[in-house]
Amino acid sequence: MRKLLTSALLVCATTVLGSGLAHAWFIQGQVVCAIDGSAVPGVQVQIASEPAGFAGSTSTAGDGGYVFYLPDSPGCYIVSLVLGAGQTAVNPASGTFEFCTTDANREFTQNFTITTPSCGGSTTGLCWLTAGGAKFSSITGTPVGQSGPQHSWGGNVYPGCSPTAGDGGDWNHIAFAQKLHFHGRHIVVDRCGNIDGIPPGSTSPATPFNYIEFHGTGTLVGIQGNKADYGTVYFWAHCEDRNEPGSSGQRDGAGKDRYFLHVFSNLADPNGSTLLLVDIDGNPATVDPVTITDGNMQIHISSCSDPALAAAEAASAKSLLYSDRASGGSSTSPNGPASVTGTSWGRLKTLYR
């Protein structure tokens, strides 16, 4: 009897081991909250081969994990998240990942970061942004080159708190040293919240938040003799509205507004396909926003709780954008795009073409 039982257990162990070996080709990962890194269970994850022939679907477990066992032969696949109401993919921004298996590469890990109402508590909410500014050389303390700043940027995000107005907004960035012009034309707000280490909220206008993060698609082309044209590109940005004034008139360094921008070409490998980066340490994997030296970032919450007002605010924001451009701009307007005065605005106004 004992010999029979031992034999049976040996057969079971062999069966389990054989099953594990049969599934040596796989992809696994975890879906986590972008705000606090907590696991997000119950997110639907799908996979499909390219060309078609293999497909599957699962939901993340309690630890946010998922796994797909793949055919034990080389093939290409795309994994995608199916997000629900209030959920937004942050990294990768597309919510998808493409990969190909080979005899040498059979195991893959791909994690996803999202925002969702179930995580992060009250640290996020609705807001929108108007902005304009310039970053000068921190080495010389003076404008670099005859063109002035190293970087100039400006635009609006969710004007009037409307995600549909102008396809989510309009964002421009000129990198003078690289002779590149980035134009973000489709924008999605990921979250609004507060930076640790400074008082929550911002002033002029008064809001409960002091940062906004957003992503989207746009174009990146060369300027001033640079013939580069990267076509459609992807981006992720982080802006901090720390105080008023937000730059040169602010004596407290901690009160100056800050800015991070990452433009890349490959959704499956954002860090490895960086085309343009505004960051302190030059590492796109860590968000280290630069301190702006001229201009302003202004976060708004007006009309965010009223769709009808949002539409009206969007129209007003667009009107103010072009009236400011025609008049030369003002560094104190709390409603229009936060601009800069004098020659700096002369450079920035071309951003609103």
Short mmCIF file of C-alpha atoms in Angstrom, two decimals:
data_model
loop_
_atom_site.label_atom_id
_atom_site.label_comp_id
_atom_site.label_asym_id
_atom_site.label_seq_id
_atom_site.Cartn_x
_atom_site.Cartn_y
_atom_site.Cartn_z
CA MET A 1 0.00 0.00 0.00
CA ARG A 2 2.83 2.38 0.92
CA LYS A 3 4.64 1.49 -2.32
CA LEU A 4 1.50 2.25 -4.37
CA LEU A 5 1.05 5.61 -2.61
CA THR A 6 4.67 6.54 -3.24
CA SER A 7 4.32 5.67 -6.90
CA ALA A 8 1.16 7.76 -7.17
CA LEU A 9 2.85 10.77 -5.60
CA LEU A 10 5.78 10.37 -7.96
CA VAL A 11 3.43 10.39 -10.93
CA CYS A 12 1.71 13.57 -9.64
CA ALA A 13 5.04 15.31 -9.11
CA THR A 14 6.17 14.39 -12.60
CA THR A 15 2.91 15.69 -14.04
CA VAL A 16 3.20 19.02 -12.23
CA LEU A 17 6.85 19.39 -13.21
CA GLY A 18 6.05 18.57 -16.81
CA SER A 19 3.26 21.15 -16.80
CA GLY A 20 5.65 23.82 -15.51
CA LEU A 21 8.21 23.01 -18.19
CA ALA A 22 5.55 23.20 -20.85
CA HIS A 23 4.85 26.79 -19.78
CA ALA A 24 8.45 28.01 -19.80
CA TRP A 25 7.48 30.76 -22.28
CA PHE A 26 5.55 33.49 -20.49
CA ILE A 27 5.05 37.16 -19.69
CA GLN A 28 4.21 38.41 -16.22
CA GLY A 29 3.92 41.72 -14.45
CA GLN A 30 2.06 43.92 -12.01
CA VAL A 31 -0.35 46.84 -12.25
CA VAL A 32 0.28 49.49 -9.58
CA CYS A 33 -1.02 52.92 -8.61
CA ALA A 34 1.07 55.81 -9.92
CA ILE A 35 0.45 57.82 -6.75
CA ASP A 36 1.55 55.51 -3.96
CA GLY A 37 2.78 52.35 -5.69
CA SER A 38 0.01 50.20 -4.24
CA ALA A 39 -1.24 47.14 -6.12
CA VAL A 40 -4.35 47.53 -8.27
CA PRO A 41 -6.36 44.28 -8.39
CA GLY A 42 -9.16 43.51 -10.83
CA VAL A 43 -7.68 45.27 -13.87
CA GLN A 44 -8.38 43.40 -17.10
CA VAL A 45 -5.25 42.53 -19.07
CA GLN A 46 -5.39 41.18 -22.62
CA ILE A 47 -2.81 39.61 -24.92
CA ALA A 48 -2.89 38.90 -28.64
CA SER A 49 -0.31 37.59 -31.09
CA GLU A 50 0.76 39.43 -34.21
CA PRO A 51 -0.31 38.04 -36.64
CA ALA A 52 -3.49 36.75 -35.03
CA GLY A 53 -3.64 33.21 -33.75
CA PHE A 54 -3.16 33.44 -30.00
CA ALA A 55 -5.20 35.53 -27.57
CA GLY A 56 -5.97 35.60 -23.89
CA SER A 57 -7.47 37.70 -21.12
CA THR A 58 -7.12 37.80 -17.35
CA SER A 59 -7.62 40.12 -14.37
CA THR A 60 -4.91 41.22 -11.96
CA ALA A 61 -4.80 39.36 -8.66
CA GLY A 62 -4.83 40.85 -5.18
CA ASP A 63 -1.17 41.80 -5.50
CA GLY A 64 -1.84 43.45 -8.88
CA GLY A 65 -0.06 40.63 -10.67
CA TYR A 66 -0.86 38.89 -13.94
CA VAL A 67 0.74 36.13 -16.02
CA PHE A 68 0.22 34.72 -19.51
CA TYR A 69 1.73 31.40 -20.59
CA LEU A 70 2.72 31.53 -24.26
CA PRO A 71 3.21 28.99 -27.05
CA ASP A 72 6.69 27.46 -26.75
CA SER A 73 7.86 28.81 -30.08
CA PRO A 74 9.03 32.27 -31.21
CA GLY A 75 6.28 34.83 -31.77
CA CYS A 76 5.31 38.48 -31.34
CA TYR A 77 2.59 39.75 -29.02
CA ILE A 78 0.94 42.86 -27.64
CA VAL A 79 -0.27 43.12 -24.05
CA SER A 80 -2.87 45.79 -23.29
CA LEU A 81 -4.85 47.05 -20.32
CA VAL A 82 -8.63 47.44 -20.47
CA LEU A 83 -9.18 50.37 -18.11
CA GLY A 84 -12.43 51.35 -16.47
CA ALA A 85 -14.04 54.67 -15.60
CA GLY A 86 -11.63 57.11 -13.99
CA GLN A 87 -8.57 54.99 -14.78
CA THR A 88 -5.68 56.30 -16.90
CA ALA A 89 -2.48 54.62 -18.04
CA VAL A 90 0.64 56.51 -16.92
CA ASN A 91 3.58 54.27 -17.83
CA PRO A 92 3.56 53.08 -20.50
CA ALA A 93 1.29 55.97 -21.46
CA SER A 94 -0.43 53.84 -24.11
CA GLY A 95 -1.35 51.09 -21.65
CA THR A 96 0.20 48.59 -24.08
CA PHE A 97 3.44 46.63 -24.45
CA GLU A 98 4.76 44.88 -27.56
CA PHE A 99 7.40 42.15 -27.46
CA CYS A 100 8.71 39.14 -29.36
CA THR A 101 9.86 35.82 -27.91
CA THR A 102 12.86 33.89 -29.22
CA ASP A 103 14.62 30.69 -28.21
CA ALA A 104 16.99 32.86 -26.19
CA ASN A 105 14.32 35.18 -24.72
CA ARG A 106 11.35 33.23 -23.42
CA GLU A 107 10.47 35.10 -20.22
CA PHE A 108 9.29 38.71 -20.03
CA THR A 109 8.21 41.04 -17.22
CA GLN A 110 6.17 44.16 -17.93
CA ASN A 111 4.70 46.31 -15.18
CA PHE A 112 2.05 48.98 -15.72
CA THR A 113 1.43 52.17 -13.74
CA ILE A 114 -2.03 53.71 -13.75
CA THR A 115 -4.16 56.23 -11.91
CA THR A 116 -7.46 55.00 -10.53
CA PRO A 117 -10.03 56.33 -8.04
CA SER A 118 -9.32 53.40 -5.72
CA CYS A 119 -5.76 54.48 -4.90
CA GLY A 120 -4.05 57.56 -3.61
CA GLY A 121 -6.81 58.78 -1.31
CA SER A 122 -7.55 62.50 -1.64
CA THR A 123 -4.16 63.40 -3.10
CA THR A 124 -5.56 63.72 -6.63
CA GLY A 125 -8.35 65.70 -8.20
CA LEU A 126 -9.39 67.68 -11.24
CA CYS A 127 -7.46 70.73 -12.39
CA TRP A 128 -6.13 72.48 -15.49
CA LEU A 129 -3.06 74.49 -16.41
CA THR A 130 -1.92 77.61 -18.24
CA ALA A 131 1.82 78.18 -18.51
CA GLY A 132 4.75 79.92 -20.12
CA GLY A 133 8.40 80.15 -19.11
CA ALA A 134 12.10 79.93 -19.94
CA LYS A 135 15.05 78.08 -18.38
CA PHE A 136 18.41 79.87 -18.46
CA SER A 137 21.87 78.34 -18.01
CA SER A 138 22.60 77.57 -14.36
CA ILE A 139 26.35 77.55 -15.12
CA THR A 140 26.75 81.09 -16.47
CA GLY A 141 23.69 82.64 -14.88
CA THR A 142 23.01 84.35 -18.20
CA PRO A 143 21.09 83.50 -21.36
CA VAL A 144 22.92 80.95 -23.48
CA GLY A 145 23.61 82.12 -27.04
CA GLN A 146 22.06 84.98 -28.91
CA SER A 147 18.67 83.31 -28.91
CA GLY A 148 18.45 83.64 -25.12
CA PRO A 149 17.09 80.69 -23.14
CA GLN A 150 17.98 77.04 -23.54
CA HIS A 151 14.32 76.08 -23.42
CA SER A 152 11.07 77.96 -23.95
CA TRP A 153 7.65 76.51 -23.38
CA GLY A 154 4.01 77.49 -23.09
CA GLY A 155 0.44 76.33 -23.55
CA ASN A 156 -2.67 75.13 -21.82
CA VAL A 157 -3.82 71.75 -20.54
CA TYR A 158 -7.53 70.89 -20.28
CA PRO A 159 -8.52 74.55 -20.89
CA GLY A 160 -11.51 75.37 -18.71
CA CYS A 161 -11.13 71.90 -17.13
CA SER A 162 -12.46 70.33 -20.33
CA PRO A 163 -10.72 67.16 -21.63
CA THR A 164 -12.33 67.67 -25.06
CA ALA A 165 -11.57 71.36 -25.67
CA GLY A 166 -8.84 71.51 -28.27
CA ASP A 167 -8.28 67.75 -27.87
CA GLY A 168 -7.14 68.31 -24.29
CA GLY A 169 -5.07 71.42 -24.86
CA ASP A 170 -1.96 72.59 -26.67
CA TRP A 171 1.64 72.42 -25.44
CA ASN A 172 4.76 73.77 -27.14
CA HIS A 173 8.41 73.45 -26.20
CA ILE A 174 11.43 74.81 -28.05
CA ALA A 175 14.86 73.36 -27.24
CA PHE A 176 17.27 75.91 -28.69
CA ALA A 177 20.49 73.94 -28.17
CA GLN A 178 19.04 70.90 -29.95
CA LYS A 179 17.19 73.08 -32.47
CA LEU A 180 13.95 71.18 -31.89
CA HIS A 181 10.30 72.21 -31.60
CA PHE A 182 7.90 69.88 -29.79
CA HIS A 183 4.17 70.44 -30.21
CA GLY A 184 1.79 68.41 -28.01
CA ARG A 185 -1.62 68.25 -29.68
CA HIS A 186 -3.48 65.49 -27.85
CA ILE A 187 -3.29 65.77 -24.05
CA VAL A 188 -4.64 63.69 -21.15
CA VAL A 189 -4.34 64.80 -17.50
CA ASP A 190 -3.05 61.99 -15.29
CA ARG A 191 -3.48 63.62 -11.90
CA CYS A 192 -3.37 66.79 -9.83
CA GLY A 193 -1.97 66.77 -6.31
CA ASN A 194 0.49 68.24 -3.84
CA ILE A 195 4.28 68.06 -3.57
CA ASP A 196 5.76 66.95 -0.26
CA GLY A 197 7.81 69.49 1.66
CA ILE A 198 5.87 72.64 0.77
CA PRO A 199 2.41 73.87 1.81
CA PRO A 200 -0.42 72.25 -0.18
CA GLY A 201 -2.28 74.20 -2.84
CA SER A 202 -1.32 77.24 -4.88
CA THR A 203 -2.38 80.88 -5.09
CA SER A 204 -3.51 83.32 -7.79
CA PRO A 205 -5.81 81.63 -8.49
CA ALA A 206 -6.31 79.74 -5.23
CA THR A 207 -6.43 75.96 -5.77
CA PRO A 208 -6.03 72.92 -3.48
CA PHE A 209 -3.23 71.53 -5.70
CA ASN A 210 0.31 72.56 -6.57
CA TYR A 211 1.24 70.08 -9.30
CA ILE A 212 -0.28 68.60 -12.45
CA GLU A 213 0.92 65.66 -14.55
CA PHE A 214 -0.20 64.94 -18.10
CA HIS A 215 0.74 62.91 -21.16
CA GLY A 216 -0.16 62.63 -24.82
CA THR A 217 1.05 62.67 -28.40
CA GLY A 218 2.47 65.37 -30.65
CA THR A 219 5.15 66.15 -33.19
CA LEU A 220 8.86 66.89 -32.94
CA VAL A 221 10.61 68.71 -35.78
CA GLY A 222 13.86 70.54 -36.32
CA ILE A 223 14.18 74.34 -36.46
CA GLN A 224 16.88 76.86 -37.39
CA GLY A 225 18.49 74.65 -40.02
CA ASN A 226 17.84 71.31 -38.31
CA LYS A 227 15.99 69.15 -40.86
CA ALA A 228 14.91 66.45 -38.38
CA ASP A 229 11.29 65.29 -38.43
CA TYR A 230 10.41 62.56 -35.94
CA GLY A 231 6.75 62.45 -36.92
CA THR A 232 4.32 61.42 -34.16
CA VAL A 233 5.96 61.24 -30.74
CA TYR A 234 4.81 60.66 -27.16
CA PHE A 235 5.37 62.74 -24.04
CA TRP A 236 4.86 62.97 -20.30
CA ALA A 237 5.08 66.21 -18.31
CA HIS A 238 5.07 67.36 -14.69
CA CYS A 239 4.48 71.03 -13.74
CA GLU A 240 4.59 72.56 -10.25
CA ASP A 241 2.78 75.80 -9.37
CA ARG A 242 4.62 76.55 -6.13
CA ASN A 243 3.96 80.24 -5.52
CA GLU A 244 3.32 83.66 -7.04
CA PRO A 245 5.40 84.97 -8.66
CA GLY A 246 6.67 81.65 -9.90
CA SER A 247 10.17 82.54 -11.10
CA SER A 248 12.46 85.59 -11.22
CA GLY A 249 10.43 87.69 -8.78
CA GLN A 250 10.34 84.93 -6.18
CA ARG A 251 13.04 85.26 -3.48
CA ASP A 252 12.38 81.85 -1.91
CA GLY A 253 13.96 79.17 -4.10
CA ALA A 254 11.49 76.59 -2.83
CA GLY A 255 8.67 78.83 -4.06
CA LYS A 256 9.78 78.89 -7.69
CA ASP A 257 7.77 76.85 -10.18
CA ARG A 258 9.28 73.69 -11.63
CA TYR A 259 8.97 71.74 -14.87
CA PHE A 260 9.76 68.27 -16.25
CA LEU A 261 9.24 67.09 -19.84
CA HIS A 262 10.05 63.75 -21.46
CA VAL A 263 9.48 63.27 -25.20
CA PHE A 264 10.10 59.81 -26.65
CA SER A 265 9.38 57.70 -29.73
CA ASN A 266 8.73 54.15 -28.48
CA LEU A 267 5.85 53.40 -26.12
CA ALA A 268 7.35 50.02 -25.29
CA ASP A 269 10.66 51.62 -24.25
CA PRO A 270 10.14 55.28 -23.24
CA ASN A 271 13.46 55.68 -21.44
CA GLY A 272 15.43 54.03 -24.22
CA SER A 273 13.85 56.14 -26.95
CA THR A 274 14.23 59.59 -25.40
CA LEU A 275 14.29 62.41 -27.94
CA LEU A 276 13.95 65.44 -25.66
CA LEU A 277 14.33 65.69 -21.89
CA VAL A 278 13.99 68.60 -19.46
CA ASP A 279 15.29 67.21 -16.17
CA ILE A 280 18.02 67.97 -13.62
CA ASP A 281 20.04 64.74 -13.74
CA GLY A 282 19.34 63.70 -17.34
CA ASN A 283 17.69 60.42 -16.29
CA PRO A 284 14.14 60.07 -17.70
CA ALA A 285 13.38 57.26 -15.25
CA THR A 286 13.38 59.72 -12.33
CA VAL A 287 11.35 62.92 -12.24
CA ASP A 288 13.68 65.75 -11.21
CA PRO A 289 12.00 68.93 -12.51
CA VAL A 290 14.08 72.02 -13.28
CA THR A 291 13.42 75.32 -11.52
CA ILE A 292 12.19 77.90 -14.03
CA THR A 293 13.96 81.25 -14.07
CA ASP A 294 11.39 83.25 -16.02
CA GLY A 295 7.66 82.85 -16.60
CA ASN A 296 4.97 81.10 -14.62
CA MET A 297 2.95 77.91 -14.14
CA GLN A 298 -0.65 78.43 -13.02
CA ILE A 299 -3.00 75.66 -11.94
CA HIS A 300 -6.76 76.26 -12.03
CA ILE A 301 -9.81 74.41 -10.71
CA SER A 302 -12.56 76.80 -11.85
CA SER A 303 -15.51 74.98 -13.48
CA CYS A 304 -14.00 71.53 -12.83
CA SER A 305 -17.16 70.44 -11.02
CA ASP A 306 -19.52 71.92 -13.62
CA PRO A 307 -19.40 70.62 -17.24
CA ALA A 308 -21.35 73.63 -18.55
CA LEU A 309 -18.93 76.05 -16.93
CA ALA A 310 -16.03 73.98 -18.23
CA ALA A 311 -17.13 74.61 -21.81
CA ALA A 312 -17.45 78.34 -21.13
CA GLU A 313 -14.06 78.46 -19.39
CA ALA A 314 -12.47 76.63 -22.33
CA ALA A 315 -13.73 79.26 -24.76
CA SER A 316 -12.57 82.02 -22.41
CA ALA A 317 -9.11 80.45 -22.05
CA LYS A 318 -8.71 80.26 -25.82
CA SER A 319 -9.78 83.90 -26.19
CA LEU A 320 -7.34 85.04 -23.50
CA LEU A 321 -4.57 83.03 -25.11
CA TYR A 322 -4.76 84.96 -28.36
CA SER A 323 -5.52 88.35 -26.77
CA ASP A 324 -2.40 87.97 -24.59
CA ARG A 325 -0.35 87.05 -27.62
CA ALA A 326 -1.54 90.12 -29.51
CA SER A 327 -0.98 92.52 -26.63
CA GLY A 328 2.47 91.30 -25.61
CA GLY A 329 1.43 89.31 -22.55
CA SER A 330 1.34 89.92 -18.82
CA SER A 331 3.12 88.16 -16.01
CA THR A 332 0.29 88.76 -13.56
CA SER A 333 -2.84 87.59 -15.39
CA PRO A 334 -4.39 84.73 -13.36
CA ASN A 335 -6.81 83.72 -16.10
CA GLY A 336 -4.89 83.69 -19.36
CA PRO A 337 -1.76 81.69 -20.17
CA ALA A 338 0.91 82.58 -17.64
CA SER A 339 3.39 84.54 -19.72
CA VAL A 340 6.55 86.54 -19.32
CA THR A 341 7.24 90.17 -20.07
CA GLY A 342 9.57 91.98 -22.44
CA THR A 343 11.94 90.13 -24.73
CA SER A 344 11.25 86.74 -23.13
CA TRP A 345 7.59 86.95 -24.12
CA GLY A 346 8.75 87.99 -27.58
CA ARG A 347 10.41 84.59 -27.83
CA LEU A 348 7.54 82.70 -26.23
CA LYS A 349 4.74 84.15 -28.31
CA THR A 350 5.86 82.09 -31.30
CA LEU A 351 4.93 79.01 -29.29
CA TYR A 352 1.22 79.63 -29.78
CA ARG A 353 1.12 79.20 -33.53
#
